[in-house]
Amino acid sequence: MDFSKKKPKSKLETSLARKKASVSDLTDNFKVSFQYLDSSQRCGSTFCDWQKDGLLSRALDLLQGYCCRPLIAQVDGEKFTIYGDFPASDRTLFTFPKNVPEDAKWARIHVNGRSILVGHVVNNTFYVVFLDKFHAFYLTAIRRQQLGMKKR
């Protein structure tokens, strides 16, 4: 008799496992991914650019600190903000990258002064998309006026 075979999970067990997984997504610590990094855009930077300006090590130190707690617990609206949708074309100098899912929930993390990491969030993962040295991702009304962009 073979006792090594496991009996199939019941619908209840499967449902409970799914719910447990979704709860752990919210309680697991913050994770970072560079899967969608786009340094090809005019206002974006590369790791080399950030390294020359001393921003790369600062960003990595910052991300290391964020990785100690769940993402949602760290969204404060100041240093770490979730915007939701990609900004309208008259509010950003970036374009929506083709490789990023259309339903992405966009967010940013301040690194130093105007320098920010821009990306999107899924559960507890922050997908870095742009290294934005001059905060050109979401332009303020004053900055848009300085650039001669139309008011909304």
PDB file of C-alpha atoms in Angstrom:
ATOM      1  CA  MET A   1       0.000   0.000   0.000  1.00  0.00           C
ATOM      2  CA  ASP A   2       1.400   3.418  -1.030  1.00  0.00           C
ATOM      3  CA  PHE A   3       0.958   5.999   1.733  1.00  0.00           C
ATOM      4  CA  SER A   4       3.060   8.671   0.002  1.00  0.00           C
ATOM      5  CA  LYS A   5       0.229   9.940  -2.209  1.00  0.00           C
ATOM      6  CA  LYS A   6      -1.518  13.032  -0.913  1.00  0.00           C
ATOM      7  CA  LYS A   7      -5.242  13.318  -1.209  1.00  0.00           C
ATOM      8  CA  PRO A   8      -6.457  16.278  -3.290  1.00  0.00           C
ATOM      9  CA  LYS A   9      -7.260  19.468  -1.399  1.00  0.00           C
ATOM     10  CA  SER A  10     -10.894  20.252  -0.808  1.00  0.00           C
ATOM     11  CA  LYS A  11     -12.452  23.465  -2.138  1.00  0.00           C
ATOM     12  CA  LEU A  12     -12.390  24.857   1.393  1.00  0.00           C
ATOM     13  CA  GLU A  13      -8.677  24.106   1.816  1.00  0.00           C
ATOM     14  CA  THR A  14      -7.916  25.673  -1.571  1.00  0.00           C
ATOM     15  CA  SER A  15      -9.958  28.782  -0.720  1.00  0.00           C
ATOM     16  CA  LEU A  16      -8.255  29.155   2.671  1.00  0.00           C
ATOM     17  CA  ALA A  17      -4.808  28.777   1.094  1.00  0.00           C
ATOM     18  CA  ARG A  18      -5.658  31.518  -1.449  1.00  0.00           C
ATOM     19  CA  LYS A  19      -6.882  33.865   1.285  1.00  0.00           C
ATOM     20  CA  LYS A  20      -3.794  33.177   3.389  1.00  0.00           C
ATOM     21  CA  ALA A  21      -1.569  33.986   0.390  1.00  0.00           C
ATOM     22  CA  SER A  22      -3.352  37.298  -0.251  1.00  0.00           C
ATOM     23  CA  VAL A  23      -3.042  38.281   3.425  1.00  0.00           C
ATOM     24  CA  SER A  24       0.654  37.411   3.406  1.00  0.00           C
ATOM     25  CA  ASP A  25       1.053  39.681   0.364  1.00  0.00           C
ATOM     26  CA  LEU A  26       0.065  42.556   2.641  1.00  0.00           C
ATOM     27  CA  THR A  27       2.119  41.466   5.648  1.00  0.00           C
ATOM     28  CA  ASP A  28       5.293  40.364   3.849  1.00  0.00           C
ATOM     29  CA  ASN A  29       8.079  42.900   3.728  1.00  0.00           C
ATOM     30  CA  PHE A  30       8.565  45.427   0.936  1.00  0.00           C
ATOM     31  CA  LYS A  31      10.371  44.074  -2.127  1.00  0.00           C
ATOM     32  CA  VAL A  32      12.084  45.873  -5.026  1.00  0.00           C
ATOM     33  CA  SER A  33      12.260  44.849  -8.668  1.00  0.00           C
ATOM     34  CA  PHE A  34      14.063  46.439 -11.614  1.00  0.00           C
ATOM     35  CA  GLN A  35      12.185  44.274 -14.136  1.00  0.00           C
ATOM     36  CA  TYR A  36      10.603  47.317 -15.845  1.00  0.00           C
ATOM     37  CA  LEU A  37      13.506  49.799 -15.518  1.00  0.00           C
ATOM     38  CA  ASP A  38      13.504  52.267 -18.428  1.00  0.00           C
ATOM     39  CA  SER A  39      16.571  54.497 -18.680  1.00  0.00           C
ATOM     40  CA  SER A  40      15.963  55.315 -22.355  1.00  0.00           C
ATOM     41  CA  GLN A  41      13.684  58.308 -21.844  1.00  0.00           C
ATOM     42  CA  ARG A  42      14.995  61.854 -22.163  1.00  0.00           C
ATOM     43  CA  CYS A  43      14.331  62.784 -18.519  1.00  0.00           C
ATOM     44  CA  GLY A  44      15.326  59.437 -17.065  1.00  0.00           C
ATOM     45  CA  SER A  45      18.755  58.568 -15.741  1.00  0.00           C
ATOM     46  CA  THR A  46      20.974  55.512 -15.683  1.00  0.00           C
ATOM     47  CA  PHE A  47      22.640  53.825 -12.729  1.00  0.00           C
ATOM     48  CA  CYS A  48      25.941  55.380 -13.900  1.00  0.00           C
ATOM     49  CA  ASP A  49      24.399  58.888 -13.808  1.00  0.00           C
ATOM     50  CA  TRP A  50      23.140  58.322 -10.306  1.00  0.00           C
ATOM     51  CA  GLN A  51      26.447  56.808  -9.196  1.00  0.00           C
ATOM     52  CA  LYS A  52      28.365  59.885 -10.423  1.00  0.00           C
ATOM     53  CA  ASP A  53      26.075  62.138  -8.373  1.00  0.00           C
ATOM     54  CA  GLY A  54      26.184  59.958  -5.252  1.00  0.00           C
ATOM     55  CA  LEU A  55      22.497  59.131  -5.603  1.00  0.00           C
ATOM     56  CA  LEU A  56      22.781  55.404  -6.315  1.00  0.00           C
ATOM     57  CA  SER A  57      24.208  54.428  -2.923  1.00  0.00           C
ATOM     58  CA  ARG A  58      21.738  56.757  -1.216  1.00  0.00           C
ATOM     59  CA  ALA A  59      18.836  55.139  -3.089  1.00  0.00           C
ATOM     60  CA  LEU A  60      20.027  51.627  -2.249  1.00  0.00           C
ATOM     61  CA  ASP A  61      20.404  52.517   1.441  1.00  0.00           C
ATOM     62  CA  LEU A  62      16.885  53.954   1.381  1.00  0.00           C
ATOM     63  CA  LEU A  63      15.459  50.856  -0.302  1.00  0.00           C
ATOM     64  CA  GLN A  64      17.220  48.609   2.203  1.00  0.00           C
ATOM     65  CA  GLY A  65      15.389  50.434   4.998  1.00  0.00           C
ATOM     66  CA  TYR A  66      12.041  50.084   3.216  1.00  0.00           C
ATOM     67  CA  CYS A  67      12.587  46.329   2.865  1.00  0.00           C
ATOM     68  CA  CYS A  68      12.221  45.861   6.631  1.00  0.00           C
ATOM     69  CA  ARG A  69       8.438  46.411   6.736  1.00  0.00           C
ATOM     70  CA  PRO A  70       5.368  45.865   4.530  1.00  0.00           C
ATOM     71  CA  LEU A  71       4.964  48.371   1.688  1.00  0.00           C
ATOM     72  CA  ILE A  72       1.549  49.669   2.726  1.00  0.00           C
ATOM     73  CA  ALA A  73       2.802  50.505   6.222  1.00  0.00           C
ATOM     74  CA  GLN A  74       5.346  52.896   4.721  1.00  0.00           C
ATOM     75  CA  VAL A  75       3.202  54.947   2.347  1.00  0.00           C
ATOM     76  CA  ASP A  76       3.150  58.368   4.011  1.00  0.00           C
ATOM     77  CA  GLY A  77       2.162  60.748   1.181  1.00  0.00           C
ATOM     78  CA  GLU A  78       5.406  62.679   1.572  1.00  0.00           C
ATOM     79  CA  LYS A  79       8.489  60.515   1.153  1.00  0.00           C
ATOM     80  CA  PHE A  80       6.571  57.589  -0.362  1.00  0.00           C
ATOM     81  CA  THR A  81       3.421  58.334  -2.371  1.00  0.00           C
ATOM     82  CA  ILE A  82       1.166  56.161  -4.495  1.00  0.00           C
ATOM     83  CA  TYR A  83      -0.278  58.288  -7.319  1.00  0.00           C
ATOM     84  CA  GLY A  84      -2.433  55.657  -8.995  1.00  0.00           C
ATOM     85  CA  ASP A  85      -2.676  56.446 -12.692  1.00  0.00           C
ATOM     86  CA  PHE A  86       0.177  57.630 -14.908  1.00  0.00           C
ATOM     87  CA  PRO A  87       0.144  61.450 -15.103  1.00  0.00           C
ATOM     88  CA  ALA A  88      -1.521  63.165 -18.061  1.00  0.00           C
ATOM     89  CA  SER A  89       0.885  64.235 -20.809  1.00  0.00           C
ATOM     90  CA  ASP A  90       0.666  67.892 -19.731  1.00  0.00           C
ATOM     91  CA  ARG A  91       1.811  66.951 -16.212  1.00  0.00           C
ATOM     92  CA  THR A  92       4.885  64.835 -16.969  1.00  0.00           C
ATOM     93  CA  LEU A  93       7.978  64.814 -19.157  1.00  0.00           C
ATOM     94  CA  PHE A  94       7.893  61.001 -19.328  1.00  0.00           C
ATOM     95  CA  THR A  95       5.879  58.708 -21.575  1.00  0.00           C
ATOM     96  CA  PHE A  96       4.203  55.497 -20.483  1.00  0.00           C
ATOM     97  CA  PRO A  97       6.676  52.651 -21.167  1.00  0.00           C
ATOM     98  CA  LYS A  98       5.360  49.908 -23.453  1.00  0.00           C
ATOM     99  CA  ASN A  99       6.625  47.109 -21.190  1.00  0.00           C
ATOM    100  CA  VAL A 100       4.693  48.271 -18.071  1.00  0.00           C
ATOM    101  CA  PRO A 101       1.162  46.879 -17.499  1.00  0.00           C
ATOM    102  CA  GLU A 102      -1.515  49.437 -18.402  1.00  0.00           C
ATOM    103  CA  ASP A 103      -3.260  49.043 -15.031  1.00  0.00           C
ATOM    104  CA  ALA A 104      -0.078  49.841 -13.072  1.00  0.00           C
ATOM    105  CA  LYS A 105      -0.504  51.845  -9.859  1.00  0.00           C
ATOM    106  CA  TRP A 106       2.237  54.474 -10.109  1.00  0.00           C
ATOM    107  CA  ALA A 107       4.218  55.613  -7.085  1.00  0.00           C
ATOM    108  CA  ARG A 108       7.367  57.482  -6.138  1.00  0.00           C
ATOM    109  CA  ILE A 109       9.957  57.452  -3.377  1.00  0.00           C
ATOM    110  CA  HIS A 110      11.984  60.596  -2.603  1.00  0.00           C
ATOM    111  CA  VAL A 111      15.701  59.905  -2.452  1.00  0.00           C
ATOM    112  CA  ASN A 112      17.280  63.326  -2.043  1.00  0.00           C
ATOM    113  CA  GLY A 113      15.921  66.780  -2.803  1.00  0.00           C
ATOM    114  CA  ARG A 114      14.191  66.515  -6.186  1.00  0.00           C
ATOM    115  CA  SER A 115      15.604  63.066  -7.006  1.00  0.00           C
ATOM    116  CA  ILE A 116      13.027  60.282  -6.891  1.00  0.00           C
ATOM    117  CA  LEU A 117      12.556  56.644  -7.775  1.00  0.00           C
ATOM    118  CA  VAL A 118       9.424  56.267  -9.888  1.00  0.00           C
ATOM    119  CA  GLY A 119       7.696  52.958 -10.353  1.00  0.00           C
ATOM    120  CA  HIS A 120       4.541  51.042  -9.778  1.00  0.00           C
ATOM    121  CA  VAL A 121       3.367  48.824  -6.954  1.00  0.00           C
ATOM    122  CA  VAL A 122       1.858  45.374  -6.931  1.00  0.00           C
ATOM    123  CA  ASN A 123       1.127  43.985  -3.478  1.00  0.00           C
ATOM    124  CA  ASN A 124       4.404  44.446  -1.557  1.00  0.00           C
ATOM    125  CA  THR A 125       6.649  44.946  -4.581  1.00  0.00           C
ATOM    126  CA  PHE A 126       7.851  48.311  -5.848  1.00  0.00           C
ATOM    127  CA  TYR A 127       8.854  47.989  -9.510  1.00  0.00           C
ATOM    128  CA  VAL A 128      11.378  50.748 -10.256  1.00  0.00           C
ATOM    129  CA  VAL A 129      10.704  52.162 -13.735  1.00  0.00           C
ATOM    130  CA  PHE A 130      12.488  55.543 -13.775  1.00  0.00           C
ATOM    131  CA  LEU A 131      15.453  57.061 -11.986  1.00  0.00           C
ATOM    132  CA  ASP A 132      14.187  60.657 -12.014  1.00  0.00           C
ATOM    133  CA  LYS A 133      16.918  63.062 -10.953  1.00  0.00           C
ATOM    134  CA  PHE A 134      14.840  66.238 -11.400  1.00  0.00           C
ATOM    135  CA  HIS A 135      11.311  65.122 -10.407  1.00  0.00           C
ATOM    136  CA  ALA A 136      10.005  65.411 -13.970  1.00  0.00           C
ATOM    137  CA  PHE A 137       7.548  62.538 -13.506  1.00  0.00           C
ATOM    138  CA  TYR A 138       4.770  64.550 -11.884  1.00  0.00           C
ATOM    139  CA  LEU A 139       5.208  68.276 -12.507  1.00  0.00           C
ATOM    140  CA  THR A 140       3.825  70.900 -10.135  1.00  0.00           C
ATOM    141  CA  ALA A 141       1.839  73.860 -11.506  1.00  0.00           C
ATOM    142  CA  ILE A 142       4.855  76.131 -10.933  1.00  0.00           C
ATOM    143  CA  ARG A 143       7.211  73.779 -12.776  1.00  0.00           C
ATOM    144  CA  ARG A 144       4.753  73.438 -15.684  1.00  0.00           C
ATOM    145  CA  GLN A 145       4.559  77.223 -15.906  1.00  0.00           C
ATOM    146  CA  GLN A 146       8.380  77.482 -15.899  1.00  0.00           C
ATOM    147  CA  LEU A 147       8.485  75.010 -18.792  1.00  0.00           C
ATOM    148  CA  GLY A 148       5.779  76.921 -20.686  1.00  0.00           C
ATOM    149  CA  MET A 149       3.265  74.102 -20.469  1.00  0.00           C
ATOM    150  CA  LYS A 150      -0.453  74.866 -20.645  1.00  0.00           C
ATOM    151  CA  LYS A 151      -2.510  75.104 -17.473  1.00  0.00           C
ATOM    152  CA  ARG A 152      -5.287  72.586 -17.066  1.00  0.00           C
TER     153      ARG A 152
END
